[in-house]
Amino acid sequence: GENVGLHLPTLSVQEGDNSIINCAYSNSASDYFIWYKQESGKGPQFIIDIRSNMDKRQGQRVTVLLNKTVKHLSLQIAATQPGDSAVYFCAENIRGGKLIFGQGTELSVKP
Amino acid sequence: DGGITQSPKYLFRKEGQNVTLSCEQNLNHDAMYWYRQDPGQGLRLIYYSQIVNDFQKGDIAEGYSVSREKKESFPLTVTSAQKNPTAFYLCASSIDRTEAFFGQGTRLTVV
């Protein structure tokens, strides 16, 4: 099937460093992408989104980059903090309404 | 408070029983989704609905059923045909091409 896949299942970073989480998508009909953060036992929380007519979007300490040529999405977290430790998912919204999630990357921040 | 509410938080099912998970939203969102999450895994789409009285199968619809009689409600029934129903179930809602808001999930266990 057509799924969003992640390159790294786990990522460990030092507190204060920048984190980069990657995601590959395969559906060329996707036109909207979202990054979510999920803490253990809870529902995913929205972090940042980007539409297919953009290649970069910045939020507070987070930046999403979209490369449609190679169907790649990344989430950059600046000055990573212990509270950023969680599982991060990318999701793609396929025209027609389907919202598909990737496998997830577990981010661990070492103090 | 506006939001999306799932109930119950924990649910136990005997083998061979059907159970229904509740999902209610007061965000006036047209789209609603059901996902299944297994430990250490991503979210897999079970069913989604873009408008009242209409819904589509996701990637793992077998053994599940839904209804969308009201805009606010999208209940999921886990039938006895679902052979491995133990999982964390997440409901979400959205306006098309905006971020989906998630409930806090229902943890279903077969006993």
PDB file of C-alpha atoms in Angstrom:
ATOM      1  CA  GLY A   1       0.000   0.000   0.000  1.00  0.00           C
ATOM      2  CA  GLU A   2       1.014   3.608  -0.083  1.00  0.00           C
ATOM      3  CA  ASN A   3       2.404   4.571   3.291  1.00  0.00           C
ATOM      4  CA  VAL A   4       4.444   7.288   4.772  1.00  0.00           C
ATOM      5  CA  GLY A   5       7.728   5.815   6.006  1.00  0.00           C
ATOM      6  CA  LEU A   6      10.375   7.104   8.365  1.00  0.00           C
ATOM      7  CA  HIS A   7      14.117   6.601   7.906  1.00  0.00           C
ATOM      8  CA  LEU A   8      15.045   6.422  11.605  1.00  0.00           C
ATOM      9  CA  PRO A   9      12.964   4.540  14.143  1.00  0.00           C
ATOM     10  CA  THR A  10      14.913   5.993  17.102  1.00  0.00           C
ATOM     11  CA  LEU A  11      16.898   9.167  17.592  1.00  0.00           C
ATOM     12  CA  SER A  12      18.957  10.090  20.645  1.00  0.00           C
ATOM     13  CA  VAL A  13      20.240  13.655  21.064  1.00  0.00           C
ATOM     14  CA  GLN A  14      21.940  15.714  23.733  1.00  0.00           C
ATOM     15  CA  GLU A  15      19.925  18.433  25.420  1.00  0.00           C
ATOM     16  CA  GLY A  16      20.502  21.713  23.615  1.00  0.00           C
ATOM     17  CA  ASP A  17      21.389  20.107  20.302  1.00  0.00           C
ATOM     18  CA  ASN A  18      19.221  20.346  17.211  1.00  0.00           C
ATOM     19  CA  SER A  19      17.165  17.314  16.151  1.00  0.00           C
ATOM     20  CA  ILE A  20      16.207  16.307  12.638  1.00  0.00           C
ATOM     21  CA  ILE A  21      13.501  13.725  12.038  1.00  0.00           C
ATOM     22  CA  ASN A  22      12.965  12.496   8.494  1.00  0.00           C
ATOM     23  CA  CYS A  23       9.994  11.103   6.636  1.00  0.00           C
ATOM     24  CA  ALA A  24       9.459   9.718   3.136  1.00  0.00           C
ATOM     25  CA  TYR A  25       6.066   9.683   1.489  1.00  0.00           C
ATOM     26  CA  SER A  26       5.024   7.874  -1.626  1.00  0.00           C
ATOM     27  CA  ASN A  27       1.676   9.328  -2.706  1.00  0.00           C
ATOM     28  CA  SER A  28       2.051  12.056  -5.304  1.00  0.00           C
ATOM     29  CA  ALA A  29      -1.580  13.065  -4.711  1.00  0.00           C
ATOM     30  CA  SER A  30      -0.797  14.216  -1.162  1.00  0.00           C
ATOM     31  CA  ASP A  31      -1.069  17.959  -0.821  1.00  0.00           C
ATOM     32  CA  TYR A  32      -0.946  18.592   2.904  1.00  0.00           C
ATOM     33  CA  PHE A  33       1.473  17.284   5.513  1.00  0.00           C
ATOM     34  CA  ILE A  34       1.451  17.375   9.294  1.00  0.00           C
ATOM     35  CA  TRP A  35       3.882  16.548  12.076  1.00  0.00           C
ATOM     36  CA  TYR A  36       2.532  15.185  15.347  1.00  0.00           C
ATOM     37  CA  LYS A  37       4.084  14.497  18.747  1.00  0.00           C
ATOM     38  CA  GLN A  38       2.780  11.615  20.842  1.00  0.00           C
ATOM     39  CA  GLU A  39       3.575  11.034  24.484  1.00  0.00           C
ATOM     40  CA  SER A  40       3.051   7.628  26.023  1.00  0.00           C
ATOM     41  CA  GLY A  41      -0.606   6.676  26.455  1.00  0.00           C
ATOM     42  CA  LYS A  42      -1.921   9.886  24.907  1.00  0.00           C
ATOM     43  CA  GLY A  43      -3.341  10.988  21.599  1.00  0.00           C
ATOM     44  CA  PRO A  44      -1.052  12.719  19.081  1.00  0.00           C
ATOM     45  CA  GLN A  45      -0.665  16.476  19.343  1.00  0.00           C
ATOM     46  CA  PHE A  46      -0.242  18.797  16.374  1.00  0.00           C
ATOM     47  CA  ILE A  47       3.187  20.386  15.988  1.00  0.00           C
ATOM     48  CA  ILE A  48       3.329  22.000  12.565  1.00  0.00           C
ATOM     49  CA  ASP A  49       1.927  21.564   9.079  1.00  0.00           C
ATOM     50  CA  ILE A  50       2.871  22.449   5.524  1.00  0.00           C
ATOM     51  CA  ARG A  51       0.986  22.574   2.240  1.00  0.00           C
ATOM     52  CA  SER A  52       2.385  21.279  -1.003  1.00  0.00           C
ATOM     53  CA  ASN A  53       2.762  24.770  -2.462  1.00  0.00           C
ATOM     54  CA  MET A  54       5.436  25.524   0.153  1.00  0.00           C
ATOM     55  CA  ASP A  55       8.884  24.062   0.815  1.00  0.00           C
ATOM     56  CA  LYS A  56       9.547  25.426   4.292  1.00  0.00           C
ATOM     57  CA  ARG A  57       7.534  26.532   7.275  1.00  0.00           C
ATOM     58  CA  GLN A  58       8.738  27.673  10.674  1.00  0.00           C
ATOM     59  CA  GLY A  59       7.131  27.596  14.066  1.00  0.00           C
ATOM     60  CA  GLN A  60       8.413  28.114  17.554  1.00  0.00           C
ATOM     61  CA  ARG A  61      11.665  26.077  17.701  1.00  0.00           C
ATOM     62  CA  VAL A  62      10.412  23.826  14.884  1.00  0.00           C
ATOM     63  CA  THR A  63      10.847  23.934  11.129  1.00  0.00           C
ATOM     64  CA  VAL A  64       9.310  21.639   8.537  1.00  0.00           C
ATOM     65  CA  LEU A  65      10.933  21.185   5.146  1.00  0.00           C
ATOM     66  CA  LEU A  66       9.186  19.635   2.179  1.00  0.00           C
ATOM     67  CA  ASN A  67      10.994  18.318  -0.899  1.00  0.00           C
ATOM     68  CA  LYS A  68       8.370  17.234  -3.405  1.00  0.00           C
ATOM     69  CA  THR A  69      10.967  16.167  -5.959  1.00  0.00           C
ATOM     70  CA  VAL A  70      12.129  13.289  -3.775  1.00  0.00           C
ATOM     71  CA  LYS A  71       8.941  13.042  -1.696  1.00  0.00           C
ATOM     72  CA  HIS A  72      10.721  13.849   1.545  1.00  0.00           C
ATOM     73  CA  LEU A  73       9.633  15.680   4.662  1.00  0.00           C
ATOM     74  CA  SER A  74      11.709  16.632   7.684  1.00  0.00           C
ATOM     75  CA  LEU A  75      11.103  18.129  11.105  1.00  0.00           C
ATOM     76  CA  GLN A  76      13.852  20.166  12.714  1.00  0.00           C
ATOM     77  CA  ILE A  77      13.700  20.923  16.428  1.00  0.00           C
ATOM     78  CA  ALA A  78      16.071  23.609  17.644  1.00  0.00           C
ATOM     79  CA  ALA A  79      17.704  23.463  21.078  1.00  0.00           C
ATOM     80  CA  THR A  80      16.080  20.144  21.947  1.00  0.00           C
ATOM     81  CA  GLN A  81      14.799  19.889  25.516  1.00  0.00           C
ATOM     82  CA  PRO A  82      13.954  16.891  27.722  1.00  0.00           C
ATOM     83  CA  GLY A  83      10.269  17.732  27.269  1.00  0.00           C
ATOM     84  CA  ASP A  84      10.670  17.063  23.560  1.00  0.00           C
ATOM     85  CA  SER A  85      11.183  13.353  24.256  1.00  0.00           C
ATOM     86  CA  ALA A  86       8.293  11.561  22.552  1.00  0.00           C
ATOM     87  CA  VAL A  87       7.365   9.722  19.377  1.00  0.00           C
ATOM     88  CA  TYR A  88       7.043  11.918  16.314  1.00  0.00           C
ATOM     89  CA  PHE A  89       4.835  11.042  13.362  1.00  0.00           C
ATOM     90  CA  CYS A  90       4.455  12.599   9.977  1.00  0.00           C
ATOM     91  CA  ALA A  91       1.113  12.347   8.231  1.00  0.00           C
ATOM     92  CA  GLU A  92      -0.007  13.015   4.687  1.00  0.00           C
ATOM     93  CA  ASN A  93      -3.420  14.126   3.586  1.00  0.00           C
ATOM     94  CA  ILE A  94      -4.301  12.531   0.292  1.00  0.00           C
ATOM     95  CA  ARG A  95      -6.770  14.352  -1.969  1.00  0.00           C
ATOM     96  CA  GLY A  96     -10.177  12.898  -1.199  1.00  0.00           C
ATOM     97  CA  GLY A  97      -9.668  13.053   2.536  1.00  0.00           C
ATOM     98  CA  LYS A  98      -7.511  10.120   3.589  1.00  0.00           C
ATOM     99  CA  LEU A  99      -5.035  11.007   6.355  1.00  0.00           C
ATOM    100  CA  ILE A 100      -2.196   8.484   6.519  1.00  0.00           C
ATOM    101  CA  PHE A 101       0.482   8.267   9.224  1.00  0.00           C
ATOM    102  CA  GLY A 102       4.063   7.098   9.093  1.00  0.00           C
ATOM    103  CA  GLN A 103       5.710   4.575  11.390  1.00  0.00           C
ATOM    104  CA  GLY A 104       7.038   7.100  13.898  1.00  0.00           C
ATOM    105  CA  THR A 105      10.428   8.085  15.308  1.00  0.00           C
ATOM    106  CA  GLU A 106      11.138   7.935  19.014  1.00  0.00           C
ATOM    107  CA  LEU A 107      13.158  10.945  20.116  1.00  0.00           C
ATOM    108  CA  SER A 108      15.160  10.586  23.321  1.00  0.00           C
ATOM    109  CA  VAL A 109      16.823  13.668  24.807  1.00  0.00           C
ATOM    110  CA  LYS A 110      19.793  13.089  27.097  1.00  0.00           C
ATOM    111  CA  PRO A 111      20.344  15.704  29.823  1.00  0.00           C
TER     112      PRO A 111
ATOM    113  CA  ASP B   1     -14.772  23.542  25.983  1.00  0.00           C
ATOM    114  CA  GLY B   2     -14.410  22.464  22.378  1.00  0.00           C
ATOM    115  CA  GLY B   3     -12.792  19.136  21.770  1.00  0.00           C
ATOM    116  CA  ILE B   4     -13.009  15.518  20.857  1.00  0.00           C
ATOM    117  CA  THR B   5     -13.970  12.944  23.473  1.00  0.00           C
ATOM    118  CA  GLN B   6     -13.443   9.216  23.388  1.00  0.00           C
ATOM    119  CA  SER B   7     -15.028   6.821  25.819  1.00  0.00           C
ATOM    120  CA  PRO B   8     -14.396   4.652  27.642  1.00  0.00           C
ATOM    121  CA  LYS B   9     -10.691   5.106  28.328  1.00  0.00           C
ATOM    122  CA  TYR B  10     -10.261   1.376  29.036  1.00  0.00           C
ATOM    123  CA  LEU B  11     -12.432  -1.408  27.664  1.00  0.00           C
ATOM    124  CA  PHE B  12     -12.320  -5.141  28.160  1.00  0.00           C
ATOM    125  CA  ARG B  13     -13.919  -7.534  25.739  1.00  0.00           C
ATOM    126  CA  LYS B  14     -14.530 -11.234  25.933  1.00  0.00           C
ATOM    127  CA  GLU B  15     -13.719 -13.241  22.861  1.00  0.00           C
ATOM    128  CA  GLY B  16     -16.677 -13.402  20.483  1.00  0.00           C
ATOM    129  CA  GLN B  17     -18.244 -10.160  21.716  1.00  0.00           C
ATOM    130  CA  ASN B  18     -18.882  -6.995  19.759  1.00  0.00           C
ATOM    131  CA  VAL B  19     -17.937  -3.745  21.472  1.00  0.00           C
ATOM    132  CA  THR B  20     -18.566  -0.142  20.485  1.00  0.00           C
ATOM    133  CA  LEU B  21     -16.130   2.703  21.092  1.00  0.00           C
ATOM    134  CA  SER B  22     -17.563   6.179  21.319  1.00  0.00           C
ATOM    135  CA  CYS B  23     -16.158   9.297  19.651  1.00  0.00           C
ATOM    136  CA  GLU B  24     -17.856  12.688  19.974  1.00  0.00           C
ATOM    137  CA  GLN B  25     -16.668  16.109  18.823  1.00  0.00           C
ATOM    138  CA  ASN B  26     -18.114  19.579  19.290  1.00  0.00           C
ATOM    139  CA  LEU B  27     -15.681  21.298  16.940  1.00  0.00           C
ATOM    140  CA  ASN B  28     -18.130  21.341  14.023  1.00  0.00           C
ATOM    141  CA  HIS B  29     -15.648  19.330  11.974  1.00  0.00           C
ATOM    142  CA  ASP B  30     -16.870  17.527   8.872  1.00  0.00           C
ATOM    143  CA  ALA B  31     -14.160  14.857   8.763  1.00  0.00           C
ATOM    144  CA  MET B  32     -13.668  12.129  11.348  1.00  0.00           C
ATOM    145  CA  TYR B  33     -11.202   9.238  11.502  1.00  0.00           C
ATOM    146  CA  TRP B  34     -10.536   6.043  13.422  1.00  0.00           C
ATOM    147  CA  TYR B  35      -7.008   4.670  13.855  1.00  0.00           C
ATOM    148  CA  ARG B  36      -5.571   1.626  15.505  1.00  0.00           C
ATOM    149  CA  GLN B  37      -2.175   1.745  17.227  1.00  0.00           C
ATOM    150  CA  ASP B  38      -0.280  -1.328  18.379  1.00  0.00           C
ATOM    151  CA  PRO B  39       2.629  -1.048  20.864  1.00  0.00           C
ATOM    152  CA  GLY B  40       5.653   0.613  19.315  1.00  0.00           C
ATOM    153  CA  GLN B  41       3.834   1.086  16.028  1.00  0.00           C
ATOM    154  CA  GLY B  42       2.325   3.877  14.003  1.00  0.00           C
ATOM    155  CA  LEU B  43      -1.319   4.735  13.459  1.00  0.00           C
ATOM    156  CA  ARG B  44      -3.196   2.643  10.929  1.00  0.00           C
ATOM    157  CA  LEU B  45      -6.387   3.988   9.393  1.00  0.00           C
ATOM    158  CA  ILE B  46      -9.496   1.891  10.005  1.00  0.00           C
ATOM    159  CA  TYR B  47     -12.308   4.091   8.647  1.00  0.00           C
ATOM    160  CA  TYR B  48     -12.835   7.732   7.798  1.00  0.00           C
ATOM    161  CA  SER B  49     -15.807   9.923   7.073  1.00  0.00           C
ATOM    162  CA  GLN B  50     -15.881  13.228   5.235  1.00  0.00           C
ATOM    163  CA  ILE B  51     -19.569  14.024   5.708  1.00  0.00           C
ATOM    164  CA  VAL B  52     -22.614  12.776   7.561  1.00  0.00           C
ATOM    165  CA  ASN B  53     -24.036   9.466   6.292  1.00  0.00           C
ATOM    166  CA  ASP B  54     -20.902   8.696   4.315  1.00  0.00           C
ATOM    167  CA  PHE B  55     -17.715   6.839   5.252  1.00  0.00           C
ATOM    168  CA  GLN B  56     -14.879   4.965   3.556  1.00  0.00           C
ATOM    169  CA  LYS B  57     -12.708   2.030   4.497  1.00  0.00           C
ATOM    170  CA  GLY B  58      -9.157   2.701   5.496  1.00  0.00           C
ATOM    171  CA  ASP B  59      -6.267   0.274   5.293  1.00  0.00           C
ATOM    172  CA  ILE B  60      -7.426  -2.178   7.990  1.00  0.00           C
ATOM    173  CA  ALA B  61     -11.243  -2.070   7.962  1.00  0.00           C
ATOM    174  CA  GLU B  62     -11.821  -5.822   8.198  1.00  0.00           C
ATOM    175  CA  GLY B  63     -13.551  -6.755  11.459  1.00  0.00           C
ATOM    176  CA  TYR B  64     -14.681  -3.187  12.162  1.00  0.00           C
ATOM    177  CA  SER B  65     -17.801  -1.181  11.383  1.00  0.00           C
ATOM    178  CA  VAL B  66     -18.776   2.482  11.768  1.00  0.00           C
ATOM    179  CA  SER B  67     -21.728   4.791  11.364  1.00  0.00           C
ATOM    180  CA  ARG B  68     -21.999   8.539  10.838  1.00  0.00           C
ATOM    181  CA  GLU B  69     -25.590   9.466  11.541  1.00  0.00           C
ATOM    182  CA  LYS B  70     -24.671  12.770  13.168  1.00  0.00           C
ATOM    183  CA  LYS B  71     -21.905  15.220  12.425  1.00  0.00           C
ATOM    184  CA  GLU B  72     -20.696  15.103  16.034  1.00  0.00           C
ATOM    185  CA  SER B  73     -20.508  11.343  16.412  1.00  0.00           C
ATOM    186  CA  PHE B  74     -18.506   8.550  14.756  1.00  0.00           C
ATOM    187  CA  PRO B  75     -18.775   5.330  16.800  1.00  0.00           C
ATOM    188  CA  LEU B  76     -16.572   2.347  15.986  1.00  0.00           C
ATOM    189  CA  THR B  77     -17.750  -1.227  16.539  1.00  0.00           C
ATOM    190  CA  VAL B  78     -15.122  -3.906  16.928  1.00  0.00           C
ATOM    191  CA  THR B  79     -16.819  -7.090  15.824  1.00  0.00           C
ATOM    192  CA  SER B  80     -16.074 -10.716  16.653  1.00  0.00           C
ATOM    193  CA  ALA B  81     -14.608 -10.996  13.142  1.00  0.00           C
ATOM    194  CA  GLN B  82     -11.620  -8.922  14.300  1.00  0.00           C
ATOM    195  CA  LYS B  83      -9.275 -11.675  15.457  1.00  0.00           C
ATOM    196  CA  ASN B  84      -6.712  -9.519  17.223  1.00  0.00           C
ATOM    197  CA  PRO B  85      -8.559  -6.496  18.614  1.00  0.00           C
ATOM    198  CA  THR B  86      -6.289  -5.693  21.553  1.00  0.00           C
ATOM    199  CA  ALA B  87      -4.873  -2.256  20.728  1.00  0.00           C
ATOM    200  CA  PHE B  88      -5.050   1.468  21.405  1.00  0.00           C
ATOM    201  CA  TYR B  89      -7.805   3.118  19.354  1.00  0.00           C
ATOM    202  CA  LEU B  90      -7.647   6.777  18.427  1.00  0.00           C
ATOM    203  CA  CYS B  91     -10.366   8.966  16.978  1.00  0.00           C
ATOM    204  CA  ALA B  92      -9.695  12.271  15.242  1.00  0.00           C
ATOM    205  CA  SER B  93     -11.619  15.037  13.534  1.00  0.00           C
ATOM    206  CA  SER B  94     -10.664  17.833  11.176  1.00  0.00           C
ATOM    207  CA  ILE B  95     -11.780  20.390   8.670  1.00  0.00           C
ATOM    208  CA  ASP B  96     -10.480  19.289   5.271  1.00  0.00           C
ATOM    209  CA  ARG B  97      -6.797  20.050   4.855  1.00  0.00           C
ATOM    210  CA  THR B  98      -6.238  21.340   8.331  1.00  0.00           C
ATOM    211  CA  GLU B  99      -4.743  19.514  11.268  1.00  0.00           C
ATOM    212  CA  ALA B 100      -6.680  16.658  12.786  1.00  0.00           C
ATOM    213  CA  PHE B 101      -7.458  16.873  16.491  1.00  0.00           C
ATOM    214  CA  PHE B 102      -7.224  13.647  18.442  1.00  0.00           C
ATOM    215  CA  GLY B 103      -9.064  12.245  21.390  1.00  0.00           C
ATOM    216  CA  GLN B 104      -7.182  10.656  24.271  1.00  0.00           C
ATOM    217  CA  GLY B 105      -7.780   7.132  23.016  1.00  0.00           C
ATOM    218  CA  THR B 106      -9.463   3.937  24.161  1.00  0.00           C
ATOM    219  CA  ARG B 107      -7.346   0.988  25.197  1.00  0.00           C
ATOM    220  CA  LEU B 108      -9.167  -2.226  24.281  1.00  0.00           C
ATOM    221  CA  THR B 109      -8.106  -5.546  25.776  1.00  0.00           C
ATOM    222  CA  VAL B 110      -9.492  -8.985  25.014  1.00  0.00           C
ATOM    223  CA  VAL B 111      -9.850 -11.124  28.130  1.00  0.00           C
TER     224      VAL B 111
END
